[in-house]
Tab-separated table of C-alpha atoms in Angstrom:
chain	number	residue	atom	x	y	z
B	1	MET	CA	14.075	-0.768	26.631
B	2	PRO	CA	14.205	-4.725	26.236
B	3	ALA	CA	11.331	-4.948	28.254
B	4	ALA	CA	9.583	-2.466	25.904
B	5	HIS	CA	10.313	-4.692	22.967
B	6	THR	CA	9.510	-8.407	24.255
B	7	PRO	CA	5.722	-8.626	23.635
B	8	ARG	CA	6.383	-7.288	20.169
B	9	GLY	CA	9.482	-9.588	19.964
B	10	ALA	CA	7.577	-12.785	21.206
B	11	LEU	CA	5.102	-12.977	18.653
B	12	ALA	CA	6.697	-11.638	15.789
B	13	ARG	CA	10.250	-13.399	16.138
B	14	ARG	CA	8.563	-17.059	16.325
B	15	ARG	CA	8.556	-18.994	12.711
B	16	PRO	CA	6.409	-21.637	12.424
B	17	PRO	CA	8.313	-24.702	10.767
B	18	ALA	CA	6.213	-24.869	7.713
B	19	ARG	CA	6.727	-21.230	6.790
B	20	ALA	CA	10.747	-21.665	7.280
B	21	ALA	CA	10.686	-24.537	4.898
B	22	VAL	CA	8.724	-23.494	2.029
B	23	ALA	CA	10.476	-20.628	2.368
B	24	GLN	CA	13.972	-22.197	1.751
B	25	PRO	CA	16.044	-20.459	-0.857
B	26	LEU	CA	15.903	-17.109	0.683
B	27	GLY	CA	15.594	-18.305	4.095
B	28	ALA	CA	18.492	-20.612	3.786
B	29	GLU	CA	20.744	-17.556	2.959
B	30	ARG	CA	19.468	-15.388	5.758
B	31	GLN	CA	20.449	-18.196	8.280
B	32	GLY	CA	24.117	-18.026	6.580
B	33	THR	CA	23.952	-14.231	7.025
B	34	PRO	CA	26.233	-13.454	10.215
B	35	HIS	CA	26.315	-10.002	11.331
B	36	CYS	CA	26.283	-8.987	14.844
B	37	PRO	CA	23.824	-6.163	15.608
B	38	ARG	CA	24.162	-4.532	18.941
B	39	PRO	CA	27.125	-6.062	20.319
B	40	THR	CA	27.438	-4.170	23.618
B	41	THR	CA	24.255	-2.583	24.592
B	42	ALA	CA	21.841	-5.058	24.202
B	43	ALA	CA	21.214	-8.495	25.701
B	44	PRO	CA	20.580	-11.198	23.534
B	45	ARG	CA	17.035	-11.153	22.843
B	46	PRO	CA	15.209	-14.678	23.281
B	47	GLY	CA	13.692	-16.907	20.939
B	48	HIS	CA	16.685	-15.353	18.441
B	49	HIS	CA	17.189	-18.138	16.495
B	50	ASN	CA	17.095	-16.427	13.151
B	51	ALA	CA	20.713	-14.515	13.976
B	52	PRO	CA	23.214	-16.615	14.636
B	53	SER	CA	25.999	-15.650	17.490
B	54	CYS	CA	28.558	-12.932	16.671
B	55	SER	CA	31.753	-14.808	15.345
B	56	PRO	CA	34.770	-13.200	14.349
B	57	VAL	CA	35.153	-15.795	11.787
B	58	ARG	CA	33.004	-15.748	8.646
B	59	SER	CA	31.879	-18.726	6.544
B	60	ASN	CA	34.910	-18.339	4.173
B	61	GLY	CA	37.029	-18.741	6.975
B	62	ALA	CA	38.797	-15.515	6.926
B	63	VAL	CA	39.151	-13.611	10.273
B	64	ILE	CA	37.393	-10.004	10.175
B	65	ALA	CA	35.159	-7.964	12.385
B	66	PRO	CA	37.099	-5.296	13.600
B	67	PRO	CA	35.288	-3.585	16.679
B	68	ASP	CA	34.895	-0.136	14.878
B	69	ASP	CA	33.626	-2.567	11.547
B	70	CYS	CA	30.035	-0.560	10.858
B	71	LEU	CA	28.318	-4.248	10.832
B	72	ALA	CA	29.110	-4.957	13.820
B	73	ARG	CA	27.789	-1.684	14.929
B	74	ASN	CA	25.042	-1.712	13.538
B	75	GLU	CA	24.894	1.214	11.515
B	76	TRP	CA	22.301	2.891	9.103
B	77	ILE	CA	24.173	3.004	6.380
B	78	CYS	CA	27.225	0.683	5.991
B	79	GLY	CA	29.454	-0.185	3.086
B	80	ALA	CA	30.155	-3.451	4.397
B	81	TYR	CA	26.779	-4.440	4.319
B	82	LEU	CA	26.555	-4.090	0.443
B	83	ARG	CA	30.043	-5.504	-0.277
B	84	THR	CA	29.193	-8.965	1.987
B	85	ARG	CA	25.300	-9.346	1.138
B	86	ARG	CA	25.808	-8.629	-2.515
B	87	GLN	CA	24.188	-11.618	-3.949
B	88	ILE	CA	21.138	-11.651	-1.000
B	89	LEU	CA	20.424	-8.216	-2.039
B	90	LEU	CA	20.504	-9.137	-6.004
B	91	ASP	CA	18.336	-12.654	-5.382
B	92	ALA	CA	15.683	-10.483	-3.386
B	93	VAL	CA	15.781	-7.731	-6.137
B	94	VAL	CA	15.357	-10.218	-8.963
B	95	GLN	CA	12.475	-11.695	-6.706
B	96	HIS	CA	10.540	-8.548	-6.570
B	97	LEU	CA	10.926	-7.581	-10.360
B	98	GLN	CA	9.674	-10.871	-11.592
B	99	LEU	CA	6.992	-11.220	-9.021
B	100	THR	CA	6.145	-7.735	-9.709
B	101	PHE	CA	6.072	-7.973	-13.581
B	102	LEU	CA	4.326	-11.095	-13.116
B	103	ALA	CA	1.360	-9.945	-11.089
B	104	VAL	CA	1.074	-6.601	-13.293
B	105	LEU	CA	1.313	-8.278	-16.577
B	106	VAL	CA	-1.197	-11.063	-15.424
B	107	GLY	CA	-3.707	-7.829	-13.813
B	108	LEU	CA	-3.333	-6.138	-17.250
B	109	VAL	CA	-4.433	-9.509	-19.367
B	110	ILE	CA	-7.276	-10.249	-17.360
B	111	ALA	CA	-8.324	-6.182	-17.462
B	112	LEU	CA	-8.370	-5.012	-20.719
B	113	PRO	CA	-11.024	-7.651	-21.846
B	114	LEU	CA	-13.033	-6.649	-18.558
B	115	ALA	CA	-13.068	-2.878	-19.534
B	116	VAL	CA	-13.986	-3.520	-23.011
B	117	LEU	CA	-16.710	-5.527	-22.079
B	118	ALA	CA	-17.412	-2.931	-19.291
B	119	ARG	CA	-17.560	-0.515	-21.965
B	120	ARG	CA	-19.580	-2.494	-24.603
B	121	TRP	CA	-22.104	-3.807	-22.108
B	122	GLY	CA	-23.240	-0.788	-20.298
B	123	TRP	CA	-25.035	-2.870	-17.567
B	124	ALA	CA	-21.981	-4.559	-16.948
B	125	ALA	CA	-20.049	-1.546	-16.270
B	126	GLY	CA	-21.625	-1.280	-12.536
B	127	PRO	CA	-21.347	-4.643	-11.216
B	128	VAL	CA	-17.145	-4.934	-12.817
B	129	LEU	CA	-16.757	-1.680	-11.085
B	130	ALA	CA	-18.537	-2.147	-7.624
B	131	VAL	CA	-16.349	-6.040	-7.315
B	132	THR	CA	-12.964	-4.052	-8.584
B	133	THR	CA	-13.979	-1.502	-5.583
B	134	ILE	CA	-14.550	-4.045	-2.892
B	135	LEU	CA	-11.443	-6.022	-3.716
B	136	TYR	CA	-9.517	-2.726	-3.747
B	137	THR	CA	-10.385	-2.007	-0.243
B	138	ILE	CA	-9.364	-5.246	1.261
B	139	PRO	CA	-5.813	-4.469	3.298
B	140	SER	CA	-3.150	-6.115	1.581
B	141	LEU	CA	-2.217	-8.360	4.287
B	142	ALA	CA	-5.965	-9.805	4.631
B	143	MET	CA	-5.943	-10.726	0.972
B	144	PHE	CA	-2.708	-12.690	1.044
B	145	SER	CA	-4.365	-14.403	4.163
B	146	LEU	CA	-7.597	-14.992	2.419
B	147	LEU	CA	-5.841	-16.697	-0.765
B	148	LEU	CA	-3.559	-18.600	1.950
B	149	PRO	CA	-6.456	-21.906	1.824
B	150	LEU	CA	-6.090	-22.008	-2.187
B	151	TYR	CA	-2.702	-20.894	-3.151
B	152	GLY	CA	-0.733	-22.392	0.234
B	153	LEU	CA	2.700	-20.711	1.215
B	154	SER	CA	3.506	-20.197	-2.437
B	155	ALA	CA	4.402	-17.399	-4.510
B	156	THR	CA	1.694	-17.591	-6.792
B	157	LEU	CA	-0.680	-16.410	-3.530
B	158	VAL	CA	1.518	-13.021	-3.072
B	159	VAL	CA	0.954	-12.672	-7.077
B	160	ALA	CA	-2.466	-13.795	-6.842
B	161	GLY	CA	-2.883	-10.566	-4.425
B	162	LEU	CA	-1.499	-8.214	-6.418
B	163	VAL	CA	-3.134	-9.439	-9.698
B	164	LEU	CA	-6.122	-8.421	-7.837
B	165	TYR	CA	-5.489	-5.161	-6.523
B	166	SER	CA	-3.534	-4.090	-10.283
B	167	LEU	CA	-6.699	-5.580	-12.031
B	168	THR	CA	-8.638	-2.901	-9.931
B	169	LEU	CA	-6.758	-0.086	-10.932
B	170	LEU	CA	-6.373	-1.157	-14.561
B	171	VAL	CA	-10.066	-1.990	-15.208
B	172	ARG	CA	-10.913	2.019	-13.906
B	173	ASN	CA	-8.196	3.949	-15.750
B	174	ILE	CA	-9.008	1.540	-19.059
B	175	LEU	CA	-12.591	2.102	-18.862
B	176	ALA	CA	-12.531	5.975	-18.562
B	177	GLY	CA	-10.018	5.945	-21.439
B	178	LEU	CA	-12.365	4.056	-23.547
B	179	ARG	CA	-15.080	6.182	-22.121
B	180	ALA	CA	-13.261	9.244	-23.031
B	181	VAL	CA	-12.939	8.510	-26.675
B	182	PRO	CA	-15.493	10.916	-28.253
B	183	GLU	CA	-18.601	10.075	-29.866
B	184	GLU	CA	-17.824	11.960	-32.795
B	185	THR	CA	-14.123	10.179	-33.428
B	186	ARG	CA	-16.278	6.958	-33.001
B	187	GLN	CA	-18.979	8.370	-35.675
B	188	ALA	CA	-16.318	9.313	-38.045
B	189	ALA	CA	-14.527	5.814	-37.940
B	190	ARG	CA	-18.058	4.196	-38.219
B	191	GLY	CA	-18.455	6.636	-41.484
B	192	LEU	CA	-15.429	5.282	-43.095
B	193	GLY	CA	-16.611	1.578	-42.666
B	194	TYR	CA	-14.705	0.737	-39.661
B	195	GLY	CA	-16.391	-2.470	-38.028
B	196	PRO	CA	-16.651	-2.741	-34.182
B	197	VAL	CA	-13.639	-4.721	-34.075
B	198	ARG	CA	-11.157	-2.315	-35.999
B	199	LEU	CA	-12.778	0.444	-34.385
B	200	LEU	CA	-11.879	-1.007	-31.173
B	201	LEU	CA	-8.757	-1.886	-32.356
B	202	ALA	CA	-7.469	1.512	-34.233
B	203	VAL	CA	-9.282	3.811	-32.695
B	204	GLU	CA	-10.645	3.238	-29.320
B	205	LEU	CA	-7.544	1.511	-27.431
B	206	PRO	CA	-5.234	3.970	-28.654
B	207	LEU	CA	-6.569	6.753	-27.711
B	208	ALA	CA	-7.983	5.116	-24.585
B	209	LEU	CA	-3.699	4.457	-24.158
B	210	PRO	CA	-2.671	7.803	-22.187
B	211	ALA	CA	-5.450	6.813	-19.336
B	212	ALA	CA	-4.596	3.350	-19.293
B	213	MET	CA	-0.671	3.739	-19.411
B	214	ALA	CA	-1.317	6.455	-16.101
B	215	GLY	CA	-3.091	3.292	-14.143
B	216	LEU	CA	-0.332	0.971	-15.248
B	217	ARG	CA	2.028	3.335	-13.817
B	218	ILE	CA	0.073	3.374	-10.672
B	219	ALA	CA	-0.836	-0.295	-10.580
B	220	THR	CA	2.958	-1.070	-11.014
B	221	VAL	CA	4.045	1.175	-8.325
B	222	SER	CA	1.687	0.231	-6.124
B	223	ALA	CA	2.675	-3.615	-6.725
B	224	VAL	CA	6.314	-2.548	-5.953
B	225	SER	CA	5.288	-1.461	-2.551
B	226	LEU	CA	2.817	-3.706	-1.897
B	227	LEU	CA	5.083	-6.910	-2.432
B	228	THR	CA	7.064	-6.240	0.755
B	229	VAL	CA	3.909	-7.308	2.571
B	230	GLY	CA	4.390	-10.526	0.686
B	231	ALA	CA	7.363	-11.595	3.318
B	232	ILE	CA	4.375	-13.349	5.689
B	233	VAL	CA	4.497	-16.074	3.631
B	234	GLY	CA	8.494	-15.988	2.452
B	235	PHE	CA	7.659	-14.119	-1.043
B	236	GLY	CA	7.948	-10.622	-0.355
B	237	GLY	CA	11.290	-9.854	-2.442
B	238	LEU	CA	13.096	-7.015	-0.865
B	239	GLY	CA	9.749	-7.259	1.907
B	240	ASN	CA	11.569	-10.458	2.855
B	241	LEU	CA	15.362	-8.884	3.702
B	242	ILE	CA	12.782	-6.055	5.373
B	243	TYR	CA	11.423	-8.803	7.702
B	244	ALA	CA	14.113	-10.937	8.643
B	245	GLY	CA	15.954	-7.305	9.420
B	246	MET	CA	13.869	-6.469	12.013
B	247	ASN	CA	13.380	-10.017	13.305
B	248	THR	CA	17.176	-9.354	13.869
B	249	TYR	CA	17.401	-5.785	14.214
B	250	PHE	CA	19.552	-5.538	11.485
B	251	LYS	CA	19.422	-1.478	10.477
B	252	ALA	CA	21.702	-1.744	7.509
B	253	GLN	CA	19.291	-4.383	5.917
B	254	VAL	CA	16.141	-2.412	6.568
B	255	LEU	CA	17.390	0.429	5.482
B	256	THR	CA	19.094	-1.000	2.381
B	257	ALA	CA	16.371	-3.240	1.387
B	258	SER	CA	13.545	-0.373	1.894
B	259	VAL	CA	15.628	1.922	-0.218
B	260	LEU	CA	15.975	-0.189	-2.845
B	261	CYS	CA	12.170	-1.333	-3.127
B	262	VAL	CA	11.558	2.793	-3.429
B	263	LEU	CA	14.110	3.118	-6.540
B	264	ILE	CA	12.231	0.047	-8.332
B	265	ALA	CA	9.442	1.885	-7.760
B	266	VAL	CA	10.513	5.096	-9.267
B	267	ALA	CA	12.561	3.319	-11.945
B	268	ALA	CA	9.583	1.280	-12.880
B	269	ASP	CA	7.495	4.781	-12.721
B	270	LEU	CA	9.873	6.569	-15.507
B	271	LEU	CA	10.440	3.402	-17.964
B	272	LEU	CA	6.726	3.494	-17.784
B	273	LEU	CA	6.605	7.231	-18.845
B	274	GLY	CA	9.307	6.523	-21.480
B	275	VAL	CA	7.048	3.878	-22.766
B	276	GLN	CA	4.254	6.052	-22.630
B	277	ARG	CA	5.837	8.660	-24.539
B	278	LEU	CA	7.168	6.302	-27.486
B	279	ILE	CA	4.096	4.578	-27.737
B	280	THR	CA	1.653	8.207	-28.067
B	281	PRO	CA	3.558	10.159	-29.939
B	282	TRP	CA	0.174	11.883	-30.891
B	283	THR	CA	-0.315	13.391	-27.213
B	284	ARG	CA	3.115	15.157	-27.154
B	285	ALA	CA	2.778	16.641	-30.946
B	286	ALA	CA	-0.666	18.274	-29.993
B	287	ARG	CA	0.746	19.906	-26.906
B	288	THR	CA	3.673	21.726	-28.623
H	1	MET	CA	-14.607	-25.108	1.625
H	2	SER	CA	-13.906	-26.959	5.096
H	3	THR	CA	-10.831	-24.376	5.573
H	4	LEU	CA	-14.076	-21.663	5.291
H	5	THR	CA	-15.800	-23.766	8.150
H	6	ALA	CA	-12.951	-23.636	9.911
H	7	ALA	CA	-12.609	-20.290	9.959
H	8	TRP	CA	-15.994	-19.728	10.810
H	9	ASP	CA	-15.959	-22.158	13.759
H	10	TRP	CA	-12.516	-20.260	15.226
H	11	LEU	CA	-14.700	-17.259	14.627
H	12	ALA	CA	-17.629	-18.650	16.523
H	13	ASP	CA	-15.626	-19.752	19.553
H	14	ALA	CA	-16.598	-17.338	22.461
H	15	ALA	CA	-12.727	-18.429	23.828
H	16	HIS	CA	-11.042	-15.870	20.785
H	17	TRP	CA	-13.352	-13.016	21.485
H	18	SER	CA	-12.053	-12.603	25.370
H	19	GLY	CA	-8.503	-11.739	26.769
H	20	ASP	CA	-5.855	-9.305	25.316
H	21	ASP	CA	-5.359	-11.216	22.171
H	22	GLY	CA	-8.910	-11.607	21.734
H	23	ILE	CA	-11.312	-10.249	18.667
H	24	ARG	CA	-12.741	-7.686	21.016
H	25	HIS	CA	-9.886	-6.165	22.465
H	26	ARG	CA	-8.140	-6.315	18.841
H	27	LEU	CA	-10.979	-4.987	17.260
H	28	LEU	CA	-11.105	-2.150	19.708
H	29	GLN	CA	-7.326	-1.452	19.363
H	30	HIS	CA	-7.980	-1.534	15.535
H	31	LEU	CA	-11.195	1.332	15.684
H	32	LEU	CA	-9.566	3.747	18.109
H	33	LEU	CA	-6.181	3.124	15.878
H	34	THR	CA	-7.616	4.130	12.816
H	35	ALA	CA	-10.400	6.926	14.220
H	36	GLY	CA	-7.501	8.440	16.649
H	37	CYS	CA	-5.059	8.697	13.443
H	38	LEU	CA	-7.675	9.981	11.242
H	39	ALA	CA	-8.364	12.928	13.617
H	40	LEU	CA	-4.767	13.539	14.058
H	41	SER	CA	-4.068	13.297	10.241
H	42	CYS	CA	-6.728	15.974	9.436
H	43	LEU	CA	-5.553	18.264	12.262
H	44	ILE	CA	-2.258	17.911	10.260
H	45	ALA	CA	-3.019	17.526	6.640
H	46	LEU	CA	-5.973	19.767	6.236
H	47	PRO	CA	-4.682	23.360	8.113
H	48	VAL	CA	-1.854	23.219	5.398
H	49	ALA	CA	-4.018	22.267	2.701
H	50	LEU	CA	-6.267	24.937	2.956
H	51	VAL	CA	-3.803	27.896	3.151
H	52	LEU	CA	-1.591	26.273	0.484
H	53	GLY	CA	-5.231	25.906	-1.601
H	54	HIS	CA	-6.316	29.740	-0.521
H	55	LEU	CA	-2.782	30.976	-1.640
H	56	GLY	CA	-2.593	28.857	-4.534
H	57	LYS	CA	1.027	27.940	-3.898
H	58	GLY	CA	2.954	24.720	-3.090
H	59	GLY	CA	0.813	22.977	-5.841
H	60	ALA	CA	3.426	20.632	-7.002
H	61	LEU	CA	4.050	19.361	-3.337
H	62	ALA	CA	0.492	18.797	-2.430
H	63	VAL	CA	0.065	17.087	-5.637
H	64	ASN	CA	2.982	14.815	-6.299
H	65	ILE	CA	3.051	13.875	-2.321
H	66	SER	CA	0.248	11.418	-3.079
H	67	ASN	CA	2.404	9.444	-5.957
H	68	VAL	CA	5.644	9.535	-3.176
H	69	GLY	CA	3.324	7.864	-0.466
H	70	ARG	CA	2.348	5.275	-2.993
H	71	ALA	CA	6.071	4.248	-3.974
H	72	VAL	CA	7.321	3.906	-0.408
H	73	PRO	CA	6.089	0.832	1.181
H	74	THR	CA	4.116	0.960	4.114
H	75	PHE	CA	5.818	-2.192	5.514
H	76	ALA	CA	9.349	-0.510	5.617
H	77	VAL	CA	8.194	2.663	7.026
H	78	LEU	CA	6.618	1.025	9.896
H	79	VAL	CA	10.081	-1.676	10.267
H	80	LEU	CA	12.415	1.698	9.838
H	81	LEU	CA	10.447	3.559	12.207
H	82	LEU	CA	10.357	0.097	14.960
H	83	LEU	CA	14.611	0.258	14.791
H	84	THR	CA	14.386	3.921	15.442
H	85	PRO	CA	14.172	5.834	18.796
H	86	VAL	CA	10.276	5.886	18.191
H	87	GLY	CA	10.148	2.056	18.253
H	88	ARG	CA	11.028	2.433	21.848
H	89	TRP	CA	7.193	3.707	23.329
H	90	GLY	CA	4.645	1.084	22.594
H	91	ASP	CA	2.229	2.564	19.474
H	92	GLY	CA	4.591	5.247	18.476
H	93	PRO	CA	5.799	3.385	14.850
H	94	THR	CA	2.345	2.597	14.640
H	95	VAL	CA	0.531	5.637	15.000
H	96	VAL	CA	3.954	7.712	13.216
H	97	ALA	CA	3.426	5.400	10.582
H	98	LEU	CA	-0.633	5.848	10.112
H	99	VAL	CA	-0.299	9.528	10.089
H	100	LEU	CA	2.245	9.547	7.638
H	101	PHE	CA	0.430	7.336	4.919
H	102	ALA	CA	-2.723	9.323	6.149
H	103	VAL	CA	-1.745	12.360	4.721
H	104	PRO	CA	-0.865	12.571	1.434
H	105	PRO	CA	-4.329	11.682	0.265
H	106	LEU	CA	-5.832	14.648	2.375
H	107	LEU	CA	-3.050	17.232	1.888
H	108	THR	CA	-3.666	16.278	-2.046
H	109	ASN	CA	-7.400	16.358	-2.438
H	110	ALA	CA	-8.276	19.154	-0.570
H	111	TYR	CA	-5.774	20.897	-2.136
H	112	VAL	CA	-7.160	19.762	-5.542
H	113	GLY	CA	-10.765	20.673	-4.319
H	114	MET	CA	-9.711	23.971	-3.041
H	115	ARG	CA	-7.647	25.171	-6.713
H	116	GLU	CA	-10.725	23.793	-8.546
H	117	VAL	CA	-13.455	26.243	-6.707
H	118	ASP	CA	-14.483	28.558	-9.910
H	119	ARG	CA	-12.157	31.093	-10.527
H	120	GLY	CA	-15.171	32.890	-11.228
H	121	VAL	CA	-17.360	32.661	-8.248
H	122	VAL	CA	-13.878	33.671	-6.249
H	123	GLN	CA	-13.360	36.814	-7.925
H	124	ALA	CA	-17.156	37.434	-7.432
H	125	ALA	CA	-16.680	37.024	-3.661
H	126	ARG	CA	-13.591	39.207	-3.892
H	127	GLY	CA	-15.733	41.773	-5.645
H	128	MET	CA	-18.029	41.902	-2.739
H	129	GLY	CA	-15.504	42.734	-0.538
H	130	MET	CA	-14.955	39.710	1.029
H	131	THR	CA	-11.883	39.493	2.954
H	132	GLY	CA	-9.443	36.736	2.405
H	133	ARG	CA	-10.340	34.485	5.654
H	134	GLN	CA	-14.196	35.176	4.444
H	135	LEU	CA	-13.449	34.307	0.925
H	136	LEU	CA	-11.754	30.914	2.664
H	137	PHE	CA	-14.484	30.139	5.214
H	138	ARG	CA	-17.360	31.063	3.483
H	139	VAL	CA	-16.741	30.239	-0.210
H	140	GLU	CA	-13.499	27.901	-0.818
H	141	LEU	CA	-13.943	25.660	1.685
H	142	PRO	CA	-18.021	24.673	1.342
H	143	LEU	CA	-17.262	24.823	-2.289
H	144	SER	CA	-14.338	22.590	-1.982
H	145	LEU	CA	-16.106	19.716	0.650
H	146	PRO	CA	-16.828	17.421	-1.098
H	147	LEU	CA	-13.475	16.319	-2.542
H	148	LEU	CA	-12.110	17.133	0.474
H	149	LEU	CA	-14.362	14.398	1.903
H	150	ASN	CA	-13.747	11.856	-0.981
H	151	GLY	CA	-9.977	12.858	0.621
H	152	VAL	CA	-11.223	11.529	3.983
H	153	ARG	CA	-12.895	8.422	2.714
H	154	ILE	CA	-9.553	7.245	1.069
H	155	ALA	CA	-7.585	8.401	4.035
H	156	ALA	CA	-9.761	6.159	6.433
H	157	VAL	CA	-9.627	2.995	4.254
H	158	GLN	CA	-5.424	3.531	3.758
H	159	LEU	CA	-5.518	3.743	7.908
H	160	VAL	CA	-7.473	0.662	7.924
H	161	ALA	CA	-4.890	-1.052	6.009
H	162	THR	CA	-1.863	-0.154	7.390
H	163	ALA	CA	-3.086	-0.416	10.776
H	164	THR	CA	-3.256	-4.535	9.444
H	165	ILE	CA	0.361	-4.267	7.809
H	166	ALA	CA	1.098	-2.899	11.348
H	167	ALA	CA	0.780	-6.534	13.188
H	168	LEU	CA	3.521	-7.104	11.050
H	169	ALA	CA	5.930	-4.851	13.134
H	170	GLY	CA	4.243	-5.796	16.130
H	171	GLY	CA	1.450	-2.988	16.069
H	172	GLY	CA	-1.957	-3.737	17.497
H	173	GLY	CA	-4.747	-4.239	15.808
H	174	LEU	CA	-6.751	-7.072	14.016
H	175	GLY	CA	-3.735	-7.655	11.804
H	176	ARG	CA	-2.483	-9.598	14.703
H	177	ILE	CA	-5.167	-12.319	14.924
H	178	ILE	CA	-3.553	-12.836	10.822
H	179	THR	CA	0.079	-12.819	12.227
H	180	ALA	CA	-0.767	-14.885	14.976
H	181	GLY	CA	-2.372	-17.506	12.657
H	182	PHE	CA	0.905	-17.678	10.535
H	183	ASN	CA	2.683	-18.037	14.006
H	184	LEU	CA	0.802	-20.790	15.098
H	185	ALA	CA	0.205	-22.423	11.322
H	186	SER	CA	-3.150	-22.347	11.951
H	187	THR	CA	-4.956	-21.443	8.649
H	188	PRO	CA	-8.600	-21.780	10.131
H	189	GLN	CA	-7.172	-18.310	12.210
H	190	VAL	CA	-5.289	-16.702	9.417
H	191	VAL	CA	-8.537	-16.890	7.429
H	192	ALA	CA	-10.837	-15.765	10.409
H	193	GLY	CA	-8.642	-12.943	11.021
H	194	ALA	CA	-8.179	-11.622	7.235
H	195	LEU	CA	-12.110	-11.757	7.129
H	196	LEU	CA	-12.252	-9.368	10.240
H	197	VAL	CA	-10.289	-7.029	8.590
H	198	ALA	CA	-12.161	-7.362	5.120
H	199	VAL	CA	-15.433	-6.816	6.787
H	200	PHE	CA	-14.049	-4.105	8.989
H	201	ALA	CA	-12.890	-2.033	5.799
H	202	LEU	CA	-15.631	-2.830	4.005
H	203	LEU	CA	-17.920	-1.131	6.774
H	204	VAL	CA	-15.675	1.776	6.765
H	205	GLU	CA	-16.126	2.205	3.451
H	206	GLY	CA	-19.804	1.290	3.187
H	207	VAL	CA	-20.203	4.242	6.683
H	208	PHE	CA	-18.435	6.661	4.053
H	209	GLU	CA	-20.506	5.719	1.403
H	210	ILE	CA	-23.561	5.932	3.247
H	211	ALA	CA	-22.553	9.687	4.816
H	212	GLU	CA	-22.102	10.689	1.475
H	213	ARG	CA	-26.050	9.354	0.184
H	214	VAL	CA	-27.594	10.892	3.014
H	215	ALA	CA	-25.484	14.246	3.435
H	216	PRO	CA	-26.986	17.256	2.253
H	217	ALA	CA	-26.806	18.685	-1.208
H	218	TRP	CA	-23.994	21.037	-0.604
H	219	ALA	CA	-21.506	18.228	0.865
H	220	ARG	CA	-22.232	16.053	-1.924
H	221	GLY	CA	-21.014	19.056	-4.476
H	222	GLY	CA	-24.395	19.694	-5.228
H	223	ARG	CA	-25.455	17.505	-7.893
């Protein structure tokens, strides 16, 4: 088995000094994480400086690691992992939430005027949609890499990449929502003396809300999931833990971070669904 | 701009095109992975979707599976698979992950396509005495083809993206040029790899776009 892993390991495990230095806050913690993957079965893998050697003494001086510890046995589900790494997990979740929120927020701020402009001037809709489609086609890893010369190894790079993706989804959905506003409604508002600005703010945008919110939900869920790829530059939130866990063969860490990631996505989706119900009460009233 | 010229120089260097880590080999790997997994996913997803759509059952599953697929990070699945016994056979994790992420759009689009076939048409076919099988292959399948093919297109683009991320977990493909660039701290190589991946993805999208334009009317939705 080790032979099968070597080529993969040789490439994925060598971290450039530059990257390690930039990813310091989390990287430092990672290096201080003691755990003992596969104590007996596999020989220690070469180039493994990310994983500290297994010692029975933890950093706080307490002697631990009985032989039947689930960390020592490298089990998938491990309560001891949750207990001992609570701070690392919390930091990763906070980073995940911050970067996702920032990306979706910036995406929304840019997408809204773009969609409105594309609606106002019909000729702009084609190019705007074409550009967003092209952006969406580019795989996330390539997107982050293309932004590397602009932003370097920074959180801004990851946020910028996610903004471009959420932009695509948001512009398409907001535009679809604006286009779905019935012409009669628009004419009725004009007949009531609504100017173009008031028409947009008081009639068109509220009616486009359900479609826009659907786009926002998709964009948020996608951003939560895509952020993990940001681990390539050290700013991937829970993706960092998955990446580090992969390099050290740490099953509990990979599974816990993955599950947390899905939970964040589901929670964000439900939260936005709740917000949508709150701000568009008429959609429910119409149905019941 | 100097980075772009450096990336261009990297691409123009003949030495980077040959060998096992060379662009040509990685390109071939990426193409084979994408095409092979697309065929495999179609074989798995389309029969299921057609039967479910024909019977009108399992709609909630077929539609929601796409949302689930979006919430689960590709990277996490790749690493999880890598740590399971599947990780022992070479490209196993990559292939399984690629198929897992290509199946949802195929399933959802084919199912929705089947269900959106005009009920009147279906009843007319029934009234003419068509059996279930004839109805499926002569009426429902042709009429749902546009949406079904759209699902294939989405799945193909998704496959290209997933195959790229697979490089993070040690899989083969063009993404390896990017990860190798990161490991060497070589920005030109990272950008060159990213350009290759982006062009590859856009070409795949373009092929489907062109195919859609030149396809006969019945495959485009008859519009």
